[in-house]
């Protein structure tokens, strides 16, 4: 994989002959520009994402679901190259499902995170994928693990990712307090994502939220006109 | 002891041996000032929608080689299985071969499972193959079909990412077609209204995008039936010439006539007979 793939990194323009008939956005790779986030609370996690997928300056999908189920109580939030993250998520879903059947019990969130890390680190030169793994298991309750580009793995009570995350680090630092309830986390996530979507061109569409706990997964969508609004308009 | 090197026969699939040579050639040719022949790309507008009873796939029929139309009536809606069809944009050879390969594998899979193939299966096979080739196979596809779980439309990009949506467009004319869809799409449309919508979306691509043109092909897939309508609309019929630059004898009046016989000497005469038997 190495030899062919190193050509790939700068390949984008090399192998495409100049053509006026194929516009620029048709030659770009599909990327989930994105803002994603995950927060732990006592008893579970709240995850959220925007819904925009872009090819260059064109929005290929304005209602993307970036919150991908990996197992019954484990989700991942995808950012970076759409193809890379979809392929990795499919692989990990298969591996985790197999592992869970062997174990004959629900898998640990840490296991899922490690499976992601294994792929992301091994193929770090070829991939462009930033992933947040979040879920609930019986051993440690709600957990959020961050697997950014490069293949690091670290557990954090709160994590944001994607191109839009840079705009909300300050907001998160100021407004997150440990020990928040599920509804407070949902509100925080909705507000944070709206702020990021407001400022980041590669994030937009609707806000998708999900909360994962022992009881199950509860999904919610906040449409564009229902998003919280801010003083700048 | 001499070691024998066994010649390994090439196994199936794509062979990228020539890509290094091609890159070197491209460099050498550019230095002289000309350019290599371009691969034939289907400039294209393709689209698909889900309507009340199934899915409709639409495509234009122009294939371009650089700025020249290579094929005025090529077929871009490919057969995957009896209930699944796939439109292809991008490099014509790539879309043709990729859909043929997956169609073949899907038939074998269907015989093995004993079930009618599902659209999600075709989607998985296509995305896994395209991801494996890391975007070098330039195939952007709109996959659609009806299976036991209902009607489905997927858009598949050359790098291997897919989106499952109620309406999708791909190709250079996709922006024009998407504009029409975003304006008039409604869930659960009737067949006639849906066909009109797809026809209009492709027409928008044909008339506003240089890479798309000629006719509009449609493929309506419902639970028990497939309607492969080619062409559905001949939007660009070749016109009939209204005038002629040939003038009959006598149209121009003759004022003077001078005849000068030329004295020519026959130098050589050779007769070749054609075998017209």
mmCIF file of N, CA and C in Angstrom, chain B residues 194-262:
data_model
loop_
_atom_site.group_PDB
_atom_site.id
_atom_site.type_symbol
_atom_site.label_atom_id
_atom_site.label_comp_id
_atom_site.label_asym_id
_atom_site.label_seq_id
_atom_site.Cartn_x
_atom_site.Cartn_y
_atom_site.Cartn_z
ATOM 1 N N UNK B 194 -42.817 12.655 -11.536
ATOM 2 C CA UNK B 194 -41.406 12.376 -11.256
ATOM 3 C C UNK B 194 -40.611 12.302 -12.557
ATOM 4 N N UNK B 195 -41.195 11.675 -13.600
ATOM 5 C CA UNK B 195 -40.489 11.576 -14.879
ATOM 6 C C UNK B 195 -40.257 12.960 -15.463
ATOM 7 N N UNK B 196 -41.269 13.825 -15.317
ATOM 8 C CA UNK B 196 -41.123 15.192 -15.834
ATOM 9 C C UNK B 196 -40.005 15.912 -15.093
ATOM 10 N N UNK B 197 -39.945 15.703 -13.777
ATOM 11 C CA UNK B 197 -38.916 16.375 -12.976
ATOM 12 C C UNK B 197 -37.519 15.935 -13.390
ATOM 13 N N UNK B 198 -37.341 14.616 -13.559
ATOM 14 C CA UNK B 198 -36.020 14.104 -13.952
ATOM 15 C C UNK B 198 -35.664 14.614 -15.341
ATOM 16 N N UNK B 199 -36.646 14.609 -16.238
ATOM 17 C CA UNK B 199 -36.404 15.077 -17.602
ATOM 18 C C UNK B 199 -35.962 16.541 -17.575
ATOM 19 N N UNK B 200 -36.622 17.332 -16.746
ATOM 20 C CA UNK B 200 -36.268 18.751 -16.674
ATOM 21 C C UNK B 200 -34.898 18.969 -16.051
ATOM 22 N N UNK B 201 -34.566 18.140 -15.072
ATOM 23 C CA UNK B 201 -33.256 18.285 -14.422
ATOM 24 C C UNK B 201 -32.138 17.976 -15.417
ATOM 25 N N UNK B 202 -32.289 16.890 -16.172
ATOM 26 C CA UNK B 202 -31.265 16.545 -17.160
ATOM 27 C C UNK B 202 -31.229 17.602 -18.245
ATOM 28 N N UNK B 203 -32.398 18.108 -18.643
ATOM 29 C CA UNK B 203 -32.439 19.152 -19.669
ATOM 30 C C UNK B 203 -31.682 20.385 -19.193
ATOM 31 N N UNK B 204 -31.820 20.733 -17.913
ATOM 32 C CA UNK B 204 -31.083 21.877 -17.363
ATOM 33 C C UNK B 204 -29.592 21.645 -17.528
ATOM 34 N N UNK B 205 -29.134 20.422 -17.259
ATOM 35 C CA UNK B 205 -27.721 20.103 -17.428
ATOM 36 C C UNK B 205 -27.322 20.186 -18.889
ATOM 37 N N UNK B 206 -28.162 19.653 -19.785
ATOM 38 C CA UNK B 206 -27.826 19.609 -21.209
ATOM 39 C C UNK B 206 -27.689 21.010 -21.775
ATOM 40 N N UNK B 207 -28.624 21.907 -21.426
ATOM 41 C CA UNK B 207 -28.604 23.219 -22.047
ATOM 42 C C UNK B 207 -27.722 24.231 -21.340
ATOM 43 N N UNK B 208 -27.300 23.960 -20.108
ATOM 44 C CA UNK B 208 -26.461 24.925 -19.394
ATOM 45 C C UNK B 208 -25.042 24.451 -19.155
ATOM 46 N N UNK B 209 -24.720 23.219 -19.507
ATOM 47 C CA UNK B 209 -23.374 22.705 -19.278
ATOM 48 C C UNK B 209 -22.798 22.231 -20.610
ATOM 49 N N UNK B 210 -21.572 22.645 -20.911
ATOM 50 C CA UNK B 210 -20.982 22.277 -22.191
ATOM 51 C C UNK B 210 -20.627 20.804 -22.267
ATOM 52 N N UNK B 211 -20.388 20.181 -21.098
ATOM 53 C CA UNK B 211 -19.979 18.781 -21.118
ATOM 54 C C UNK B 211 -21.147 17.822 -21.267
ATOM 55 N N UNK B 212 -22.386 18.331 -21.239
ATOM 56 C CA UNK B 212 -23.546 17.454 -21.381
ATOM 57 C C UNK B 212 -24.322 17.880 -22.600
ATOM 58 N N UNK B 213 -24.984 16.917 -23.245
ATOM 59 C CA UNK B 213 -25.772 17.292 -24.413
ATOM 60 C C UNK B 213 -26.525 16.132 -24.999
ATOM 61 N N UNK B 214 -27.078 16.345 -26.177
ATOM 62 C CA UNK B 214 -27.835 15.348 -26.939
ATOM 63 C C UNK B 214 -29.126 14.972 -26.245
ATOM 64 N N UNK B 215 -29.392 13.668 -26.114
ATOM 65 C CA UNK B 215 -30.716 13.217 -25.676
ATOM 66 C C UNK B 215 -30.775 12.941 -24.179
ATOM 67 N N UNK B 216 -32.013 12.662 -23.724
ATOM 68 C CA UNK B 216 -32.246 12.350 -22.313
ATOM 69 C C UNK B 216 -32.702 10.901 -22.220
ATOM 70 N N UNK B 217 -31.957 10.085 -21.471
ATOM 71 C CA UNK B 217 -32.364 8.702 -21.224
ATOM 72 C C UNK B 217 -32.964 8.604 -19.835
ATOM 73 N N UNK B 218 -33.986 7.773 -19.707
ATOM 74 C CA UNK B 218 -34.620 7.590 -18.399
ATOM 75 C C UNK B 218 -34.683 6.111 -18.077
ATOM 76 N N UNK B 219 -34.650 5.780 -16.786
ATOM 77 C CA UNK B 219 -34.848 4.386 -16.384
ATOM 78 C C UNK B 219 -35.748 4.400 -15.157
ATOM 79 N N UNK B 220 -36.969 3.877 -15.305
ATOM 80 C CA UNK B 220 -37.929 3.865 -14.204
ATOM 81 C C UNK B 220 -37.956 2.467 -13.616
ATOM 82 N N UNK B 221 -37.594 2.347 -12.344
ATOM 83 C CA UNK B 221 -37.559 1.027 -11.702
ATOM 84 C C UNK B 221 -38.625 0.990 -10.622
ATOM 85 N N UNK B 222 -39.553 0.039 -10.750
ATOM 86 C CA UNK B 222 -40.573 -0.149 -9.714
ATOM 87 C C UNK B 222 -40.520 -1.601 -9.244
ATOM 88 N N UNK B 223 -41.441 -1.950 -8.340
ATOM 89 C CA UNK B 223 -41.304 -3.247 -7.693
ATOM 90 C C UNK B 223 -41.214 -4.417 -8.658
ATOM 91 N N UNK B 224 -42.084 -4.431 -9.692
ATOM 92 C CA UNK B 224 -42.028 -5.612 -10.541
ATOM 93 C C UNK B 224 -41.468 -5.338 -11.928
ATOM 94 N N UNK B 225 -41.188 -4.044 -12.229
ATOM 95 C CA UNK B 225 -40.981 -3.684 -13.634
ATOM 96 C C UNK B 225 -39.841 -2.689 -13.772
ATOM 97 N N UNK B 226 -39.137 -2.787 -14.921
ATOM 98 C CA UNK B 226 -38.119 -1.778 -15.236
ATOM 99 C C UNK B 226 -38.426 -1.212 -16.603
ATOM 100 N N UNK B 227 -38.507 0.115 -16.697
ATOM 101 C CA UNK B 227 -38.770 0.789 -17.977
ATOM 102 C C UNK B 227 -37.508 1.502 -18.418
ATOM 103 N N UNK B 228 -36.776 0.908 -19.369
ATOM 104 C CA UNK B 228 -35.527 1.541 -19.806
ATOM 105 C C UNK B 228 -35.866 2.360 -21.046
ATOM 106 N N UNK B 229 -36.065 3.655 -20.864
ATOM 107 C CA UNK B 229 -36.556 4.493 -21.965
ATOM 108 C C UNK B 229 -35.375 5.225 -22.595
ATOM 109 N N UNK B 230 -34.952 4.717 -23.754
ATOM 110 C CA UNK B 230 -33.810 5.328 -24.425
ATOM 111 C C UNK B 230 -34.107 5.558 -25.880
ATOM 112 N N UNK B 231 -34.317 6.764 -26.407
ATOM 113 C CA UNK B 231 -34.281 7.993 -25.633
ATOM 114 C C UNK B 231 -35.668 8.379 -25.136
ATOM 115 N N UNK B 232 -35.719 9.034 -24.036
ATOM 116 C CA UNK B 232 -37.003 9.516 -23.537
ATOM 117 C C UNK B 232 -37.355 10.820 -24.224
ATOM 118 N N UNK B 233 -36.306 11.605 -24.512
ATOM 119 C CA UNK B 233 -36.548 12.922 -25.085
ATOM 120 C C UNK B 233 -35.372 13.263 -25.981
ATOM 121 N N UNK B 234 -35.642 13.428 -27.288
ATOM 122 C CA UNK B 234 -34.544 13.836 -28.187
ATOM 123 C C UNK B 234 -34.482 15.352 -28.167
ATOM 124 N N UNK B 235 -33.794 15.856 -27.151
ATOM 125 C CA UNK B 235 -33.799 17.298 -26.936
ATOM 126 C C UNK B 235 -32.986 18.052 -27.978
ATOM 127 N N UNK B 236 -32.085 17.367 -28.673
ATOM 128 C CA UNK B 236 -31.196 18.052 -29.614
ATOM 129 C C UNK B 236 -31.209 17.357 -30.965
ATOM 130 N N UNK B 237 -32.351 17.390 -31.654
ATOM 131 C CA UNK B 237 -32.419 16.749 -32.972
ATOM 132 C C UNK B 237 -31.591 17.554 -33.961
ATOM 133 N N UNK B 238 -30.901 16.838 -34.872
ATOM 134 C CA UNK B 238 -30.084 17.546 -35.865
ATOM 135 C C UNK B 238 -31.016 18.287 -36.808
ATOM 136 N N UNK B 239 -30.748 19.568 -37.019
ATOM 137 C CA UNK B 239 -31.633 20.394 -37.832
ATOM 138 C C UNK B 239 -31.559 20.041 -39.308
ATOM 139 N N UNK B 240 -32.588 20.460 -40.062
ATOM 140 C CA UNK B 240 -32.601 20.258 -41.521
ATOM 141 C C UNK B 240 -32.158 21.552 -42.167
ATOM 142 N N UNK B 241 -31.244 21.439 -43.110
ATOM 143 C CA UNK B 241 -30.735 22.641 -43.761
ATOM 144 C C UNK B 241 -31.841 23.338 -44.531
ATOM 145 N N UNK B 242 -31.999 24.654 -44.300
ATOM 146 C CA UNK B 242 -33.082 25.367 -44.979
ATOM 147 C C UNK B 242 -32.661 25.871 -46.356
ATOM 148 N N UNK B 243 -31.365 26.010 -46.594
ATOM 149 C CA UNK B 243 -30.921 26.543 -47.889
ATOM 150 C C UNK B 243 -29.790 25.727 -48.468
ATOM 151 N N UNK B 244 -29.329 26.086 -49.671
ATOM 152 C CA UNK B 244 -28.295 25.330 -50.363
ATOM 153 C C UNK B 244 -27.384 26.299 -51.095
ATOM 154 N N UNK B 245 -26.081 26.072 -51.068
ATOM 155 C CA UNK B 245 -25.180 26.968 -51.769
ATOM 156 C C UNK B 245 -24.933 26.548 -53.212
ATOM 157 N N UNK B 246 -25.612 25.483 -53.671
ATOM 158 C CA UNK B 246 -25.436 25.085 -55.075
ATOM 159 C C UNK B 246 -26.457 25.852 -55.936
ATOM 160 N N UNK B 247 -25.953 26.488 -56.968
ATOM 161 C CA UNK B 247 -26.860 27.257 -57.844
ATOM 162 C C UNK B 247 -26.994 26.546 -59.187
ATOM 163 N N UNK B 248 -28.216 26.551 -59.728
ATOM 164 C CA UNK B 248 -28.447 25.840 -61.010
ATOM 165 C C UNK B 248 -27.793 26.618 -62.153
ATOM 166 N N UNK B 249 -27.476 25.861 -63.211
ATOM 167 C CA UNK B 249 -26.931 26.544 -64.398
ATOM 168 C C UNK B 249 -27.946 27.531 -64.926
ATOM 169 N N UNK B 250 -27.499 28.716 -65.232
ATOM 170 C CA UNK B 250 -28.407 29.739 -65.739
ATOM 171 C C UNK B 250 -28.754 30.769 -64.683
ATOM 172 N N UNK B 251 -28.425 30.485 -63.389
ATOM 173 C CA UNK B 251 -28.737 31.452 -62.337
ATOM 174 C C UNK B 251 -27.898 32.717 -62.509
ATOM 175 N N UNK B 252 -26.655 32.513 -62.976
ATOM 176 C CA UNK B 252 -25.794 33.675 -63.215
ATOM 177 C C UNK B 252 -25.678 33.905 -64.725
ATOM 178 N N UNK B 253 -25.878 35.116 -65.156
ATOM 179 C CA UNK B 253 -25.802 35.406 -66.605
ATOM 180 C C UNK B 253 -24.357 35.383 -67.094
ATOM 181 N N UNK B 254 -24.115 34.816 -68.317
ATOM 182 C CA UNK B 254 -22.741 34.761 -68.868
ATOM 183 C C UNK B 254 -22.531 35.979 -69.756
ATOM 184 N N UNK B 255 -21.462 36.776 -69.511
ATOM 185 C CA UNK B 255 -21.180 37.969 -70.312
ATOM 186 C C UNK B 255 -20.265 37.661 -71.488
ATOM 187 N N UNK B 256 -19.081 37.033 -71.187
ATOM 188 C CA UNK B 256 -18.179 36.647 -72.287
ATOM 189 C C UNK B 256 -17.704 35.231 -72.081
ATOM 190 N N UNK B 257 -17.292 34.568 -73.160
ATOM 191 C CA UNK B 257 -16.801 33.185 -73.057
ATOM 192 C C UNK B 257 -15.573 33.074 -73.930
ATOM 193 N N UNK B 258 -14.396 32.703 -73.338
ATOM 194 C CA UNK B 258 -13.132 32.541 -74.081
ATOM 195 C C UNK B 258 -12.635 31.128 -73.864
ATOM 196 N N UNK B 259 -12.419 30.366 -74.951
ATOM 197 C CA UNK B 259 -11.936 28.980 -74.838
ATOM 198 C C UNK B 259 -10.500 28.918 -75.322
ATOM 199 N N UNK B 260 -9.565 28.449 -74.482
ATOM 200 C CA UNK B 260 -8.144 28.326 -74.853
ATOM 201 C C UNK B 260 -7.737 26.867 -74.764
ATOM 202 N N UNK B 261 -7.561 26.153 -75.920
ATOM 203 C CA UNK B 261 -7.131 24.754 -75.810
ATOM 204 C C UNK B 261 -5.667 24.676 -75.360
ATOM 205 N N UNK B 262 -5.411 23.797 -74.367
ATOM 206 C CA UNK B 262 -4.046 23.640 -73.853
ATOM 207 C C UNK B 262 -3.385 22.486 -74.594
#
